Amino acid sequence: MKILNKYLLKEIVSNVLMVMLALIAMFSFFDLIQELDALGKGSYGLGKILLFVLLSAPGHVYDVMPVAVLVGCMYSLGQLARYSELVVLRVSGLSIFDIAVLLLKIGAIFTIITFLIGELVTPYSEKTAQRMRIKATDSVVAQEFRSGLWVKDGNSFINVEEVLPDATLLNVHIFDFDKNAKLIATRNAKSGEFKHESWKLKDVSDTSFSQDSVKVSQSVEATWHSLIRPELLNVLLIMPEKMSAWNLYTYINHLSINKQKTTRYEVALWAKMIYPLACMVMVVLALPFGFVQQRAAGASTKIFVGIMLGVMYQILNRVFSHLGLLNDWPPLFSAIMPTIMFLMAGLAMLFYVERR
């Protein structure tokens, strides 16, 4: 059994890596073409464009891993079927479900790799790439409105006109309200930097309002304690789907405390937990195709079918995510349904092949 495990591992891993490299090369080429439009803007030269494409590659690895596993497994099983190796395994006493268990162990390896890339590599490479691009093109991180970025923090509303790539805030305006939604104070600062668990504001102007007076004071520097942290600003740099689960969890807590809608980020969080499991589901889905007669479906046909199924899975993920947001479906339901649908399809085909 150990020899069989090593043989299947070698065959499947090599083919999965081959498919993955092809897909990453294709997506990286598309990134390069897209970034060439910004060539020469600021200090954004060809070298930085290539660095941006390189830093974006881990995100593509995370995205295409289930598709690569599906196509790689289908091709590997097709080759085993072509040389009657699967028939030999069946004759030696292994059932389809025994073979499925062997393949699921290999799928588990890719599941762990996908999870680690999504948690430890992609968030940081994506953030570094976006910061480098923004800094080189002399842009700002985010301006959701003409007046800048607005954030709610307890009974305060914060307006930041510009957020720099290093999380420095420019032109900060803080509006404090009491429990009756009455404005009691404002604070304006030229800039703000996060140091020692608090924000250090510079060139600060404070205005406080009472029933019969208005008090204004100026200071060179002031300390501002807030739940807003640089980590929360990561959501401005990268899409929620490419953030780490911990950062998503932190941001969801921040929104919940301020009684703001969290559905999009909850869907992204559940997807981060479920998406790596798609590698094991794809193994189950690929197995029945190994027992299709070679004359009925050649290797090229199986590769094409595998790519189409992988694309369909990605589309379903996006569709259910958007439908969940529009219809206020439970986040777990929106995130897990495409994976469950493909798992059920794979199991149904396995039962059909086993009974045939």
Protein backbone atom coordinates (compact mmCIF):
# COMPACT_ATOMS: atom_id res chain seq x y z
CA MET A 1 0.00 0.00 0.00
CA LYS A 2 2.91 2.36 0.75
CA ILE A 3 4.30 1.78 -2.73
CA LEU A 4 0.89 2.56 -4.25
CA ASN A 5 0.60 5.74 -2.17
CA LYS A 6 4.02 6.93 -3.32
CA TYR A 7 3.25 6.12 -6.94
CA LEU A 8 -0.09 7.94 -6.96
CA LEU A 9 1.42 10.87 -5.05
CA LYS A 10 4.22 11.23 -7.60
CA GLU A 11 1.91 11.00 -10.60
CA ILE A 12 -0.80 13.34 -9.32
CA VAL A 13 1.48 15.97 -7.75
CA SER A 14 3.60 16.30 -10.90
CA ASN A 15 0.52 16.73 -13.10
CA VAL A 16 -1.16 19.14 -10.69
CA LEU A 17 1.99 21.28 -10.57
CA MET A 18 2.20 21.24 -14.38
CA VAL A 19 -1.40 22.44 -14.71
CA MET A 20 -0.92 25.02 -11.96
CA LEU A 21 2.18 26.51 -13.59
CA ALA A 22 0.32 26.80 -16.89
CA LEU A 23 -2.63 28.58 -15.25
CA ILE A 24 -0.42 30.91 -13.19
CA ALA A 25 1.59 31.79 -16.29
CA MET A 26 -1.62 32.67 -18.11
CA PHE A 27 -2.99 34.85 -15.29
CA SER A 28 0.38 36.52 -14.75
CA PHE A 29 0.50 37.37 -18.45
CA PHE A 30 -2.94 38.99 -18.16
CA ASP A 31 -1.71 40.96 -15.12
CA LEU A 32 1.33 42.15 -17.10
CA ILE A 33 -0.82 43.32 -20.01
CA GLN A 34 -3.14 45.17 -17.63
CA GLU A 35 -0.32 46.86 -15.70
CA LEU A 36 1.42 48.08 -18.87
CA ASP A 37 -1.31 50.72 -19.11
CA ALA A 38 0.22 52.38 -16.02
CA LEU A 39 3.81 52.16 -17.32
CA GLY A 40 5.63 55.46 -16.79
CA LYS A 41 3.13 56.83 -14.30
CA GLY A 42 5.22 58.29 -11.47
CA SER A 43 8.12 55.90 -10.82
CA TYR A 44 6.16 52.84 -11.97
CA GLY A 45 8.64 51.37 -14.44
CA LEU A 46 8.94 47.96 -16.04
CA GLY A 47 10.92 46.57 -13.11
CA LYS A 48 8.18 47.46 -10.62
CA ILE A 49 5.52 46.12 -12.96
CA LEU A 50 7.29 42.77 -13.08
CA LEU A 51 7.65 42.85 -9.28
CA PHE A 52 3.92 43.57 -8.95
CA VAL A 53 3.11 40.61 -11.21
CA LEU A 54 5.44 38.39 -9.18
CA LEU A 55 3.88 39.46 -5.87
CA SER A 56 0.41 38.81 -7.30
CA ALA A 57 1.30 35.23 -8.21
CA PRO A 58 0.57 33.69 -4.75
CA GLY A 59 -2.97 35.03 -5.00
CA HIS A 60 -3.38 33.21 -8.31
CA VAL A 61 -1.97 30.03 -6.77
CA TYR A 62 -4.67 30.21 -4.11
CA ASP A 63 -7.39 30.85 -6.69
CA VAL A 64 -6.44 28.12 -9.17
CA MET A 65 -5.42 25.36 -6.74
CA PRO A 66 -8.78 23.50 -6.79
CA VAL A 67 -8.95 23.76 -10.60
CA ALA A 68 -5.38 22.50 -10.91
CA VAL A 69 -6.14 19.59 -8.57
CA LEU A 70 -9.23 18.67 -10.58
CA VAL A 71 -7.52 18.81 -13.99
CA GLY A 72 -4.32 17.20 -12.71
CA CYS A 73 -6.21 14.32 -11.10
CA MET A 74 -8.38 13.78 -14.17
CA TYR A 75 -5.32 13.66 -16.42
CA SER A 76 -3.41 11.36 -14.04
CA LEU A 77 -6.35 8.96 -13.70
CA GLY A 78 -6.86 9.07 -17.44
CA GLN A 79 -3.27 7.99 -17.98
CA LEU A 80 -3.63 5.21 -15.41
CA ALA A 81 -6.78 4.01 -17.17
CA ARG A 82 -5.06 4.17 -20.56
CA TYR A 83 -2.44 1.66 -19.45
CA SER A 84 -5.04 -0.44 -17.55
CA GLU A 85 -3.42 0.34 -14.19
CA LEU A 86 -6.78 1.19 -12.64
CA VAL A 87 -8.11 -2.17 -13.82
CA VAL A 88 -5.16 -3.87 -12.13
CA LEU A 89 -5.95 -2.04 -8.90
CA ARG A 90 -9.58 -3.16 -9.07
CA VAL A 91 -8.62 -6.77 -9.82
CA SER A 92 -6.17 -6.75 -6.90
CA GLY A 93 -9.10 -6.19 -4.54
CA LEU A 94 -9.35 -2.40 -4.24
CA SER A 95 -12.82 -0.90 -4.67
CA ILE A 96 -13.44 2.53 -6.14
CA PHE A 97 -13.97 3.84 -2.62
CA ASP A 98 -10.65 2.38 -1.47
CA ILE A 99 -8.96 4.23 -4.32
CA ALA A 100 -10.95 7.34 -3.36
CA VAL A 101 -9.55 7.17 0.18
CA LEU A 102 -6.00 7.01 -1.21
CA LEU A 103 -6.67 10.01 -3.42
CA LEU A 104 -8.32 11.95 -0.59
CA LYS A 105 -5.08 11.70 1.37
CA ILE A 106 -3.32 13.40 -1.52
CA GLY A 107 -6.15 15.94 -1.73
CA ALA A 108 -5.67 16.67 1.97
CA ILE A 109 -2.07 17.69 1.24
CA PHE A 110 -3.24 20.24 -1.32
CA THR A 111 -5.94 21.40 1.12
CA ILE A 112 -3.31 22.20 3.75
CA ILE A 113 -1.09 23.92 1.19
CA THR A 114 -4.01 26.01 -0.06
CA PHE A 115 -4.96 27.05 3.47
CA LEU A 116 -1.38 28.02 4.35
CA ILE A 117 -0.96 30.04 1.15
CA GLY A 118 -4.28 31.79 1.74
CA GLU A 119 -3.43 32.62 5.36
CA LEU A 120 0.32 33.20 5.43
CA VAL A 121 1.39 34.22 1.93
CA THR A 122 -1.38 35.79 -0.14
CA PRO A 123 -2.49 38.53 2.32
CA TYR A 124 1.04 39.84 2.72
CA SER A 125 2.15 39.51 -0.89
CA GLU A 126 -1.07 41.16 -2.09
CA LYS A 127 -0.74 43.98 0.43
CA THR A 128 2.93 44.52 -0.48
CA ALA A 129 2.10 44.56 -4.19
CA GLN A 130 -0.71 47.09 -3.80
CA ARG A 131 1.35 49.35 -1.51
CA MET A 132 4.27 49.29 -3.92
CA ARG A 133 2.01 50.11 -6.86
CA ILE A 134 0.18 52.90 -5.06
CA LYS A 135 3.40 54.47 -3.83
CA ALA A 136 5.06 54.25 -7.25
CA THR A 137 2.10 55.79 -9.07
CA ASP A 138 1.74 58.60 -6.49
CA SER A 139 -1.79 57.50 -5.60
CA VAL A 140 -3.67 57.12 -2.35
CA VAL A 141 -4.96 53.88 -0.86
CA ALA A 142 -8.65 54.70 -0.93
CA GLN A 143 -11.15 57.50 -1.38
CA GLU A 144 -14.60 56.00 -1.15
CA PHE A 145 -16.19 59.47 -1.50
CA ARG A 146 -15.00 62.82 -2.79
CA SER A 147 -14.48 63.89 0.80
CA GLY A 148 -12.32 60.82 1.50
CA LEU A 149 -12.81 57.76 3.66
CA TRP A 150 -15.49 57.65 6.37
CA VAL A 151 -15.31 55.26 9.33
CA LYS A 152 -17.56 54.87 12.39
CA ASP A 153 -15.89 54.25 15.76
CA GLY A 154 -18.35 54.05 18.66
CA ASN A 155 -20.08 57.43 18.92
CA SER A 156 -17.52 59.05 16.65
CA PHE A 157 -17.37 59.48 12.90
CA ILE A 158 -13.93 59.78 11.35
CA ASN A 159 -13.20 61.31 7.98
CA VAL A 160 -9.74 60.72 6.46
CA GLU A 161 -9.08 62.54 3.23
CA GLU A 162 -6.10 60.35 2.26
CA VAL A 163 -4.60 57.06 3.46
CA LEU A 164 -0.99 56.47 2.42
CA PRO A 165 0.43 52.98 1.71
CA ASP A 166 2.27 52.93 5.07
CA ALA A 167 -1.10 53.51 6.86
CA THR A 168 -0.32 57.18 7.53
CA LEU A 169 -3.50 59.26 7.66
CA LEU A 170 -3.64 62.71 6.08
CA ASN A 171 -6.18 65.42 6.97
CA VAL A 172 -8.06 63.63 9.71
CA HIS A 173 -11.44 64.96 10.91
CA ILE A 174 -13.06 63.42 13.99
CA PHE A 175 -16.66 64.19 14.95
CA ASP A 176 -17.76 63.12 18.45
CA PHE A 177 -21.46 62.73 19.29
CA ASP A 178 -23.24 62.03 22.55
CA LYS A 179 -25.85 59.30 23.08
CA ASN A 180 -28.55 61.62 21.72
CA ALA A 181 -26.63 62.05 18.43
CA LYS A 182 -25.72 65.62 19.32
CA LEU A 183 -22.35 66.95 18.14
CA ILE A 184 -20.19 67.69 21.20
CA ALA A 185 -16.67 68.03 19.76
CA THR A 186 -14.58 67.98 16.61
CA ARG A 187 -10.89 67.37 16.08
CA ASN A 188 -8.90 68.17 12.96
CA ALA A 189 -5.34 67.02 12.34
CA LYS A 190 -2.94 67.34 9.43
CA SER A 191 -1.66 63.79 9.79
CA GLY A 192 -1.73 60.72 12.00
CA GLU A 193 0.65 57.78 12.59
CA PHE A 194 0.01 54.65 14.63
CA LYS A 195 2.61 54.27 17.40
CA HIS A 196 2.55 52.38 20.70
CA GLU A 197 -1.07 51.18 20.37
CA SER A 198 -2.47 54.65 19.67
CA TRP A 199 -2.56 57.27 16.93
CA LYS A 200 -0.20 60.25 17.16
CA LEU A 201 -1.90 63.22 15.54
CA LYS A 202 0.07 66.29 14.42
CA ASP A 203 -1.03 69.92 14.00
CA VAL A 204 -4.26 69.34 15.90
CA SER A 205 -7.20 71.68 16.29
CA ASP A 206 -9.86 70.76 18.91
CA THR A 207 -13.31 72.32 19.09
CA SER A 208 -15.79 71.49 21.86
CA PHE A 209 -19.44 72.59 21.92
CA SER A 210 -21.62 73.30 24.93
CA GLN A 211 -25.04 74.91 25.28
CA ASP A 212 -23.72 78.48 25.57
CA SER A 213 -20.11 78.41 24.36
CA VAL A 214 -17.62 77.06 21.84
CA LYS A 215 -14.05 76.33 22.90
CA VAL A 216 -11.18 76.05 20.43
CA SER A 217 -7.65 74.86 21.23
CA GLN A 218 -4.53 74.17 19.19
CA SER A 219 -1.72 71.68 19.82
CA VAL A 220 1.32 70.48 17.95
CA GLU A 221 0.68 66.82 18.79
CA ALA A 222 -2.07 64.80 20.42
CA THR A 223 -2.80 61.17 21.22
CA TRP A 224 -5.93 59.57 19.81
CA HIS A 225 -7.11 56.22 21.18
CA SER A 226 -9.33 54.38 18.73
CA LEU A 227 -10.45 50.86 17.80
CA ILE A 228 -9.25 51.65 14.29
CA ARG A 229 -5.86 50.06 13.73
CA PRO A 230 -3.56 49.78 10.68
CA GLU A 231 -4.60 46.14 10.33
CA LEU A 232 -8.19 47.23 9.73
CA LEU A 233 -7.00 49.43 6.88
CA ASN A 234 -5.86 46.28 5.05
CA VAL A 235 -9.41 46.07 3.75
CA LEU A 236 -8.62 49.19 1.71
CA LEU A 237 -5.60 47.54 0.10
CA ILE A 238 -6.83 44.05 -0.75
CA MET A 239 -10.15 42.42 -1.48
CA PRO A 240 -11.85 40.67 1.45
CA GLU A 241 -11.48 37.33 -0.36
CA LYS A 242 -7.68 37.67 -0.19
CA MET A 243 -7.42 38.86 3.41
CA SER A 244 -6.35 36.46 6.13
CA ALA A 245 -9.06 34.86 8.25
CA TRP A 246 -7.76 36.62 11.37
CA ASN A 247 -7.90 40.07 9.73
CA LEU A 248 -11.41 39.33 8.47
CA TYR A 249 -12.47 38.23 11.94
CA THR A 250 -11.00 41.41 13.47
CA TYR A 251 -12.70 43.63 10.93
CA ILE A 252 -16.04 41.86 11.39
CA ASN A 253 -15.80 42.48 15.15
CA HIS A 254 -15.05 46.14 14.50
CA LEU A 255 -18.09 46.48 12.24
CA SER A 256 -20.28 44.59 14.70
CA ILE A 257 -19.28 46.84 17.59
CA ASN A 258 -20.25 49.83 15.47
CA LYS A 259 -23.50 48.15 14.37
CA GLN A 260 -22.53 48.07 10.70
CA LYS A 261 -23.35 45.43 8.09
CA THR A 262 -20.88 42.53 8.09
CA THR A 263 -22.42 40.11 5.59
CA ARG A 264 -19.81 40.51 2.84
CA TYR A 265 -16.94 39.94 5.23
CA GLU A 266 -18.65 37.02 6.96
CA VAL A 267 -19.13 35.33 3.57
CA ALA A 268 -15.44 35.95 2.82
CA LEU A 269 -14.44 34.52 6.22
CA TRP A 270 -16.47 31.34 5.77
CA ALA A 271 -15.13 31.02 2.23
CA LYS A 272 -11.57 31.21 3.58
CA MET A 273 -12.34 28.26 5.85
CA ILE A 274 -14.20 26.18 3.25
CA TYR A 275 -12.38 26.96 -0.01
CA PRO A 276 -9.27 24.81 0.74
CA LEU A 277 -11.56 21.80 1.24
CA ALA A 278 -12.51 22.17 -2.43
CA CYS A 279 -9.23 20.40 -3.27
CA MET A 280 -10.55 17.20 -1.67
CA VAL A 281 -13.93 17.65 -3.34
CA MET A 282 -12.21 17.98 -6.72
CA VAL A 283 -10.40 14.68 -6.12
CA VAL A 284 -13.77 12.98 -5.54
CA LEU A 285 -15.16 14.64 -8.67
CA ALA A 286 -12.16 13.59 -10.79
CA LEU A 287 -12.15 9.90 -9.79
CA PRO A 288 -15.18 8.73 -11.83
CA PHE A 289 -13.62 10.13 -15.02
CA GLY A 290 -10.72 7.70 -14.60
CA PHE A 291 -13.09 4.80 -15.22
CA VAL A 292 -14.55 6.23 -18.42
CA GLN A 293 -13.38 4.18 -21.39
CA GLN A 294 -10.41 5.73 -23.17
CA ARG A 295 -12.17 5.55 -26.53
CA ALA A 296 -15.16 7.42 -25.12
CA ALA A 297 -13.06 10.25 -23.72
CA GLY A 298 -9.41 10.87 -24.52
CA ALA A 299 -6.92 12.80 -22.37
CA SER A 300 -7.55 16.10 -24.16
CA THR A 301 -11.30 15.72 -23.68
CA LYS A 302 -10.88 15.03 -19.97
CA ILE A 303 -8.61 18.06 -19.57
CA PHE A 304 -11.18 20.24 -21.33
CA VAL A 305 -14.00 18.87 -19.16
CA GLY A 306 -11.89 19.40 -16.05
CA ILE A 307 -11.19 23.02 -16.95
CA MET A 308 -14.88 23.64 -17.65
CA LEU A 309 -15.89 22.10 -14.31
CA GLY A 310 -13.27 24.18 -12.53
CA VAL A 311 -14.50 27.37 -14.21
CA MET A 312 -18.08 26.41 -13.31
CA TYR A 313 -17.05 25.99 -9.66
CA GLN A 314 -15.45 29.45 -9.59
CA ILE A 315 -18.51 30.99 -11.23
CA LEU A 316 -20.85 29.31 -8.74
CA ASN A 317 -18.74 30.63 -5.87
CA ARG A 318 -19.09 34.18 -7.18
CA VAL A 319 -22.79 33.78 -7.98
CA PHE A 320 -23.69 32.41 -4.54
CA SER A 321 -21.59 35.08 -2.87
CA HIS A 322 -23.41 37.90 -4.68
CA LEU A 323 -26.82 36.27 -4.30
CA GLY A 324 -26.15 35.86 -0.59
CA LEU A 325 -25.39 39.56 -0.26
CA LEU A 326 -28.46 40.58 -2.26
CA ASN A 327 -30.88 38.25 -0.47
CA ASP A 328 -29.29 38.28 3.01
CA TRP A 329 -28.69 34.54 2.98
CA PRO A 330 -26.75 33.08 5.93
CA PRO A 331 -23.02 33.60 5.17
CA LEU A 332 -22.20 29.93 5.79
CA PHE A 333 -24.88 28.84 3.29
CA SER A 334 -23.55 31.23 0.61
CA ALA A 335 -19.97 30.06 1.12
CA ILE A 336 -20.52 26.31 1.34
CA MET A 337 -23.26 25.56 -1.22
CA PRO A 338 -21.06 25.40 -4.38
CA THR A 339 -18.67 22.99 -2.61
CA ILE A 340 -21.55 20.82 -1.40
CA MET A 341 -23.08 20.74 -4.89
CA PHE A 342 -19.82 19.55 -6.45
CA LEU A 343 -19.30 17.02 -3.65
CA MET A 344 -22.76 15.55 -4.20
CA ALA A 345 -22.14 15.40 -7.97
CA GLY A 346 -18.85 13.59 -7.41
CA LEU A 347 -20.37 11.07 -4.98
CA ALA A 348 -23.30 10.45 -7.33
CA MET A 349 -20.94 9.67 -10.20
CA LEU A 350 -18.87 7.39 -7.94
CA PHE A 351 -21.96 5.37 -7.02
CA TYR A 352 -22.93 5.18 -10.69
CA VAL A 353 -19.48 3.94 -11.75
CA GLU A 354 -19.36 1.44 -8.86
CA ARG A 355 -22.75 -0.05 -9.78
CA ARG A 356 -22.15 -0.09 -13.52
